[in-house]
Short mmCIF file of C-alpha atoms in Angstrom, two decimals:
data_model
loop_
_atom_site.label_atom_id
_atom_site.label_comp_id
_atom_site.label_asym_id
_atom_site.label_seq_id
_atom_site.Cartn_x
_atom_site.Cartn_y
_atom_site.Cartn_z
CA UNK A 1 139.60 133.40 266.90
CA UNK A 2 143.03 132.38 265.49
CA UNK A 3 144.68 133.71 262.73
CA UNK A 4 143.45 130.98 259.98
CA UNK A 5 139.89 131.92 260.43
CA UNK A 6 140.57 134.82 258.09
CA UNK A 7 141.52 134.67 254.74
CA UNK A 8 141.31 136.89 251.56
CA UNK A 9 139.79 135.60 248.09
CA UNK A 10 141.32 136.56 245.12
CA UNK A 11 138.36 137.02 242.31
CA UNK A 12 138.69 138.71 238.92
CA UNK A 13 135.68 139.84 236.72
CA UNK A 14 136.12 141.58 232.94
CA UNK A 15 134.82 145.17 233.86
CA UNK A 16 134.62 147.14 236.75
CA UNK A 17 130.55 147.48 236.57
CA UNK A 18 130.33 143.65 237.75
CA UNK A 19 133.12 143.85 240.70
CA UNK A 20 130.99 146.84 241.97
CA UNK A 21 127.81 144.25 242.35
CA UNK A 22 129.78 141.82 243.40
CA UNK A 23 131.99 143.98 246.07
CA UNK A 24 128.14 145.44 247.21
CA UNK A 25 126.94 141.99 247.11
CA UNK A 26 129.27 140.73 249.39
CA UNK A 27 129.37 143.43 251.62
CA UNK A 28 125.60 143.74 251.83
CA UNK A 29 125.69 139.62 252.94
CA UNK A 30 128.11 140.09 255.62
CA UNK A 31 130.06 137.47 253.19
CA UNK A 32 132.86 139.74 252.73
CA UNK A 33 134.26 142.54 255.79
CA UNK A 34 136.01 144.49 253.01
CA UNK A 35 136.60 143.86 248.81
CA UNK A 36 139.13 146.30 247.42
CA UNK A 37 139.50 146.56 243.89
CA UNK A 38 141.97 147.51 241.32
CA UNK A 39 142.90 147.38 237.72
CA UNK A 40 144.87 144.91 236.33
CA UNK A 41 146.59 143.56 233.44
CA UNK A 42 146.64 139.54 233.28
CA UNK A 43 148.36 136.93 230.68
CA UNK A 44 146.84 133.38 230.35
CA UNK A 45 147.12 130.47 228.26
CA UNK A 46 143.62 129.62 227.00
CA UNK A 47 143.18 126.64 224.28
CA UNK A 48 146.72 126.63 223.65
CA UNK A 49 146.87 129.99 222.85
CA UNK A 50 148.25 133.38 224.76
CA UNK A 51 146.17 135.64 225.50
CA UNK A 52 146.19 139.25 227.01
CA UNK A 53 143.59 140.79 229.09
CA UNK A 54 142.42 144.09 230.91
CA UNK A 55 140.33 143.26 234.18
CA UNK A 56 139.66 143.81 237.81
CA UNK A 57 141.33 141.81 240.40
CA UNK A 58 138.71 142.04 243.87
CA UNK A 59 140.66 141.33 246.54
CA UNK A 60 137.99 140.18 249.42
CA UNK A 61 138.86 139.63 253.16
CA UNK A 62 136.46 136.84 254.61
CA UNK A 63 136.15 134.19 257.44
CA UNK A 64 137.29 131.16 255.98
CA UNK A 65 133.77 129.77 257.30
CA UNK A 66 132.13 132.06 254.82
CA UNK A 67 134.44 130.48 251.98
CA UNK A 68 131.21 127.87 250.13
CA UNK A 69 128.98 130.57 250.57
CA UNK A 70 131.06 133.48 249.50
CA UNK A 71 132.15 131.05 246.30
CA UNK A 72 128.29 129.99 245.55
CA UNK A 73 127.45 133.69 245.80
CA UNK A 74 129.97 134.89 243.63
CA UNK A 75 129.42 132.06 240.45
CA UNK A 76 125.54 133.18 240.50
CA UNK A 77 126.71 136.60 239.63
CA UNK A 78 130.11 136.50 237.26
#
């Protein structure tokens, strides 16, 4: 194994009841080896106008071999 077969994904979700199933998800798949969470605050531009959000960044460490599967996995749920 080298060092670029392991990456983290970066994945935010509005509330903290959906990174749960998504962290257990992951976990339960052997898709993720470990999803920490934490609260975050997060400014965006969205149809030209600023906008201001609460939400829950998931941080997930992966193989980057898992990467299609983790991603396919993770747009059924959010």
């Amino acid at each position: 194994m080298t060092p670029t077969d392991y990456c983290v994904v970066l994945i935010t979700t509005p509330e903290e009841g959906l990174a749960e199933r998504i962290s257990d998800l992951l976990i339960e798949q052997n898709l993720g080896a470990c999803v920490q969470t934490t609260p975050i605050s997060s400014v965006y531009r969205w149809s030209s106008e600023v906008h201001r959000e609460n939400e829950i960044l998931m941080l997930v460490k992966t193989r980057t071999a898992l990467i299609d599967e983790l991603v396919e996995q993770v747009r059924e749920m959010h």
